[in-house]
CSV table of C-alpha atoms and ligand atoms in Angstrom, one decimal:
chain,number,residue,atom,x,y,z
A,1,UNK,CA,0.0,0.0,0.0
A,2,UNK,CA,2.7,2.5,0.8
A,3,UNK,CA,4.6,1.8,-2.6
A,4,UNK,CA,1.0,2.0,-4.2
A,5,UNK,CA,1.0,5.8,-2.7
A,6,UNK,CA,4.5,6.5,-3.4
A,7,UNK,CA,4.0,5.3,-6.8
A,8,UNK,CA,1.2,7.7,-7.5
A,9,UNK,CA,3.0,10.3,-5.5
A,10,UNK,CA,5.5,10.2,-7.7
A,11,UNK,CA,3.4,9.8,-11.1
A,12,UNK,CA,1.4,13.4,-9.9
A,13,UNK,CA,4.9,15.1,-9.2
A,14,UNK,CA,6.1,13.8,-12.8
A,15,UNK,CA,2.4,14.2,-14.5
A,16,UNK,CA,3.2,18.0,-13.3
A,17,UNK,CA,6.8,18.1,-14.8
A,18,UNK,CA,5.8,16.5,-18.1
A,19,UNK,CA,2.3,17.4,-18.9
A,20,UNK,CA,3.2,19.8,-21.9
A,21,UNK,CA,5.1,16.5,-23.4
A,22,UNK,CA,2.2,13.8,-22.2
A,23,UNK,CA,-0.3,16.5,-24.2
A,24,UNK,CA,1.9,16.6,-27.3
A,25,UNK,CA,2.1,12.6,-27.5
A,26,UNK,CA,-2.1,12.3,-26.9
A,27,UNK,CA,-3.1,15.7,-29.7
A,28,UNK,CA,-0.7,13.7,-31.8
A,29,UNK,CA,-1.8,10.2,-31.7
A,30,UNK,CA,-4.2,8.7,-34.4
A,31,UNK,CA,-7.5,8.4,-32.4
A,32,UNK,CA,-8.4,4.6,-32.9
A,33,UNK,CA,-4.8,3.2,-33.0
A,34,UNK,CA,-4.6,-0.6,-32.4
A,35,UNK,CA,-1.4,-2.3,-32.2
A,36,UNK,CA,-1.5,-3.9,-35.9
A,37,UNK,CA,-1.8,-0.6,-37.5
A,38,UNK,CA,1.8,0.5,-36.2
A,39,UNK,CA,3.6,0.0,-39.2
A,40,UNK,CA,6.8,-1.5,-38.2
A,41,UNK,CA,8.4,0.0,-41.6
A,42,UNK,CA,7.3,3.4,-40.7
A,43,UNK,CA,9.4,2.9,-37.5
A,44,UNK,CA,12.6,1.7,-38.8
A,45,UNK,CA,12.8,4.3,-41.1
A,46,UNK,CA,12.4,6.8,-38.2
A,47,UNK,CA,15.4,4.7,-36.6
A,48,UNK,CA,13.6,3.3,-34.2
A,49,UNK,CA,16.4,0.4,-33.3
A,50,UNK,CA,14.8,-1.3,-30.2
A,51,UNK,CA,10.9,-1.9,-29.7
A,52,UNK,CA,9.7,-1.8,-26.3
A,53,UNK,CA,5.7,-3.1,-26.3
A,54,UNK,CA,3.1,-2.8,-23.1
A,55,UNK,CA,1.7,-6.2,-22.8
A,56,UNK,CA,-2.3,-5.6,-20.9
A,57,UNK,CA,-4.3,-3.6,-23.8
A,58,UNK,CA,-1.4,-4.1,-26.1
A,59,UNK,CA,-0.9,-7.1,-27.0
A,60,UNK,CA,-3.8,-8.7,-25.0
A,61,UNK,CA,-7.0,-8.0,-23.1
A,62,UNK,CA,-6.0,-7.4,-19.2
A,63,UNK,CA,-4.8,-10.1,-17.3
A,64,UNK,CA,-4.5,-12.5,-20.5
A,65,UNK,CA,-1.6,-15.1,-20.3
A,66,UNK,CA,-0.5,-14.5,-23.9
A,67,UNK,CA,-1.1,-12.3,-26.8
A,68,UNK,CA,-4.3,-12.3,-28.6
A,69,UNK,CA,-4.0,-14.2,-31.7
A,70,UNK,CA,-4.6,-11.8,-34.6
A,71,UNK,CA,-1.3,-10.0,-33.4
A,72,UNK,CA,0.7,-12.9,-33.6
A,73,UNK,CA,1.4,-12.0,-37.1
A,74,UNK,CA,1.9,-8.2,-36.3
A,75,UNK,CA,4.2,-9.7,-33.2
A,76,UNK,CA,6.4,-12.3,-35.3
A,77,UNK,CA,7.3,-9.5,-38.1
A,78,UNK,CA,8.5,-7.3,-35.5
A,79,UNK,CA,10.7,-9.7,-34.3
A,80,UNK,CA,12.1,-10.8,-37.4
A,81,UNK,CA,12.9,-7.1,-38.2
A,82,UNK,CA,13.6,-5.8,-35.1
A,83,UNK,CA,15.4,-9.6,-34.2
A,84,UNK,CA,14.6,-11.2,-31.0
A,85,UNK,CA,17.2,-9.4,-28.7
A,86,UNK,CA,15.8,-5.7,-29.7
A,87,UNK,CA,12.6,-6.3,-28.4
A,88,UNK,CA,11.5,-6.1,-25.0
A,89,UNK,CA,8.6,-6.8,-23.2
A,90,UNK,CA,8.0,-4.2,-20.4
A,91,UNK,CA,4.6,-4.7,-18.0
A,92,UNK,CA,3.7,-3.4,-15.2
A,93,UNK,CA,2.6,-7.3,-14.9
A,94,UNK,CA,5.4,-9.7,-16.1
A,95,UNK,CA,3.4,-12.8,-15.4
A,96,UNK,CA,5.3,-16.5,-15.3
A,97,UNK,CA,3.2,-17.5,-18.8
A,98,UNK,CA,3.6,-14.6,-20.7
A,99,UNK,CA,7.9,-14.5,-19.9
A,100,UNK,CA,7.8,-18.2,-20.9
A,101,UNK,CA,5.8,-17.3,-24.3
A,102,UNK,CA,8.2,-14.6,-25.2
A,103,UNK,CA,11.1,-16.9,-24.0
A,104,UNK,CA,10.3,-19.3,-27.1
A,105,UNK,CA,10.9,-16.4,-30.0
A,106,UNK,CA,14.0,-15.1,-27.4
A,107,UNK,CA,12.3,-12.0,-26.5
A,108,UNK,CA,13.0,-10.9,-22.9
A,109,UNK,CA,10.5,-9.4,-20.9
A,110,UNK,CA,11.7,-6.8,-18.0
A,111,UNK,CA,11.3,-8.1,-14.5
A,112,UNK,CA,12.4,-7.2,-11.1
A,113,UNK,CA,12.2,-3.0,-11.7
A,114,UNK,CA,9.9,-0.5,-10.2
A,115,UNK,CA,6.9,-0.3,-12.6
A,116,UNK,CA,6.1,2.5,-14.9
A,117,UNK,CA,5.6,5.4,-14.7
A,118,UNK,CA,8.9,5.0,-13.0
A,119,UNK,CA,11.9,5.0,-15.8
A,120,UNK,CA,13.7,1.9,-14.3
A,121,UNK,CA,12.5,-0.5,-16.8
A,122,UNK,CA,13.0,1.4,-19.8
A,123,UNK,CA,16.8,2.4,-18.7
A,124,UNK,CA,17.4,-1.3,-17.9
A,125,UNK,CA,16.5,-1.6,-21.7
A,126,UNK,CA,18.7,0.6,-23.0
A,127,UNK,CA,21.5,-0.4,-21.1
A,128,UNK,CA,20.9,-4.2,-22.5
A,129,UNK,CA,20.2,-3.2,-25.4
A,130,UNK,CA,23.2,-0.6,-26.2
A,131,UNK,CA,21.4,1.6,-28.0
A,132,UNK,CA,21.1,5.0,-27.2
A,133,UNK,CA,17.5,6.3,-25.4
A,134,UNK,CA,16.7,7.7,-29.4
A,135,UNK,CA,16.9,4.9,-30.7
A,136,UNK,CA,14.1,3.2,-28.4
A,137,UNK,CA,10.6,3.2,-28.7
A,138,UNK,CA,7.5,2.4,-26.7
A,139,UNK,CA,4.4,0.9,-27.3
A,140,UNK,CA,1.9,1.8,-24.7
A,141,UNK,CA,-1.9,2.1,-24.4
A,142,UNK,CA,-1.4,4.0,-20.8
A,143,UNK,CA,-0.5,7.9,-20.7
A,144,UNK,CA,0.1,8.1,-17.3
A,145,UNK,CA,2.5,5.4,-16.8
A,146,UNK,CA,4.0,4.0,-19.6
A,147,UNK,CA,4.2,7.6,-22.0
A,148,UNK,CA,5.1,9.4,-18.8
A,149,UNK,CA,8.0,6.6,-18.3
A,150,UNK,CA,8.8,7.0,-22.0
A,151,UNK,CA,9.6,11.0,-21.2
A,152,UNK,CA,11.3,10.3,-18.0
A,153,UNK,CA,13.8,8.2,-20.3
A,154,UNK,CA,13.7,10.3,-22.9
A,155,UNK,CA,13.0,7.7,-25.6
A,156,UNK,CA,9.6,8.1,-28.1
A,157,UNK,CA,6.4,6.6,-27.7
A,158,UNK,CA,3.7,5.5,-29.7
A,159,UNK,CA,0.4,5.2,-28.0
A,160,UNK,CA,-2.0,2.8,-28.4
A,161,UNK,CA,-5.6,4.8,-28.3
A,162,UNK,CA,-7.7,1.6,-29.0
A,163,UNK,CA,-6.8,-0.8,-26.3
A,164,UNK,CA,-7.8,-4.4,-26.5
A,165,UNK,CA,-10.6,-5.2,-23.7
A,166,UNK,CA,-12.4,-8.3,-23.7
A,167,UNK,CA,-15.4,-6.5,-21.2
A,168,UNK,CA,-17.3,-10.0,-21.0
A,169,UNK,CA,-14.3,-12.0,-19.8
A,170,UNK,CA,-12.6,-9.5,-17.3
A,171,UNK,CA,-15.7,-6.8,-16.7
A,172,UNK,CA,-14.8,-5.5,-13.2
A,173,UNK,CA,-11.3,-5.2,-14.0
A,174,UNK,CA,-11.9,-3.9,-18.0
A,175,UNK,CA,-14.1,-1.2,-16.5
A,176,UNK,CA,-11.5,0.2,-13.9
A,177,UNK,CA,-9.2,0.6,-16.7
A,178,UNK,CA,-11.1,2.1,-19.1
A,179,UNK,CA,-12.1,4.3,-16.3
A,180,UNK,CA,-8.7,5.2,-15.6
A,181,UNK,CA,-7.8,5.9,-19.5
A,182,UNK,CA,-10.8,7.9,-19.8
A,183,UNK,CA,-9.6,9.7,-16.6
A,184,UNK,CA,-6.3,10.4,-17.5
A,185,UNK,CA,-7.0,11.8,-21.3
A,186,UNK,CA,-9.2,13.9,-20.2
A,187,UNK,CA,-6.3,15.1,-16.8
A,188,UNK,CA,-3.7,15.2,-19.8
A,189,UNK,CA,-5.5,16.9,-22.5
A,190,UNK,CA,-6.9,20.2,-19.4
A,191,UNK,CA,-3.8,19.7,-17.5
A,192,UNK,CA,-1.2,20.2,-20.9
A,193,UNK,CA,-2.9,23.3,-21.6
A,194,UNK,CA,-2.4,24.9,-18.7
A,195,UNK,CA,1.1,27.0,-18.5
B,1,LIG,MG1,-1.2,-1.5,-20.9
């Protein structure tokens, strides 16, 4: 409970510190962006080197043991053009089934950091990685911790405005979520504007 408070402690002090940036990435995201429409072309030739994806809303509806099928083809691409040891898995939930999925197409997901939004996770990427925090990008359907992360780090971020939510499956949990995203666009997009 007290790392829940310091956690959001932290995430208001840094919400403060970044909003201008946070407001920039939400005016400038594509309004109905699922993962499969990131084209991974598009990124490479922006010199994206190392792909950092979000798993819950991602790659998956919340809680979800592995990715949702119909990304699987999106998801083996990127590896074979990222290759396996430049993408990274970075949840705020590194569950035991979803490391051993990635584990198969040698993908390493991040464990034992502080979650996002703090930056740990993302600078443990770019020091295995050895690229340079430019040269990183996130995938992320949350503004307020994984983009806010992203800007701690410095490295780019592409957010992921239509999150997958499977509302029949998981409806308590879907619901607080989507509350929360509602929440914070709407925080982000008053809260930028302000001086
Ligand atoms: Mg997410």
């Amino acid at each position: 409970m007290q790392q829940l408070l310091k956690r959001i402690h932290f995430s208001l002090r840094m919400l403060h510190r970044y909003r201008h940036a946070l407001a920039k990435i939400y005016d400038s995201s594509p309004r109905h962006l699922r993962l499969d429409q990131v084209s991974i072309a598009t990124l490479k030739l922006k010199g994206v080197a190392v792909l950092v994806l979000d798993f819950d809303g991602v790659l998956a509806a919340h809680g979800e043991r592995e990715p949702a099928e119909d990304l699987v083809p999106w998801l083996e691409a990127c590896i074979n053009s990222f290759g396996p040891k430049q993408v990274f898995i970075l949840s705020n939930k590194p569950l035991e089934s979803r490391i051993a999925y990635f584990k198969r197409y040698g993908v390493r997901c991040i464990v034992d950091v502080k979650k996002k939004p703090y930056p740990d996770g993302l600078q443990k990427i770019i020091a295995l990685s050895g690229q340079a925090a430019e040269a990183v990008m996130l995938v992320d359907d949350r503004l307020l911790t994984g983009a806010l992360a992203a800007c701690i780090a410095e490295v780019s971020v592409t957010y992921i405005s239509h999150p997958i939510v499977l509302l029949s499956k998981r409806p308590v949990s879907e619901l607080f979520f989507m509350t929360l995203r509602f929440w914070e666009r709407g925080l982000i997009s008053l809260y930028g504007r302000l001086g």
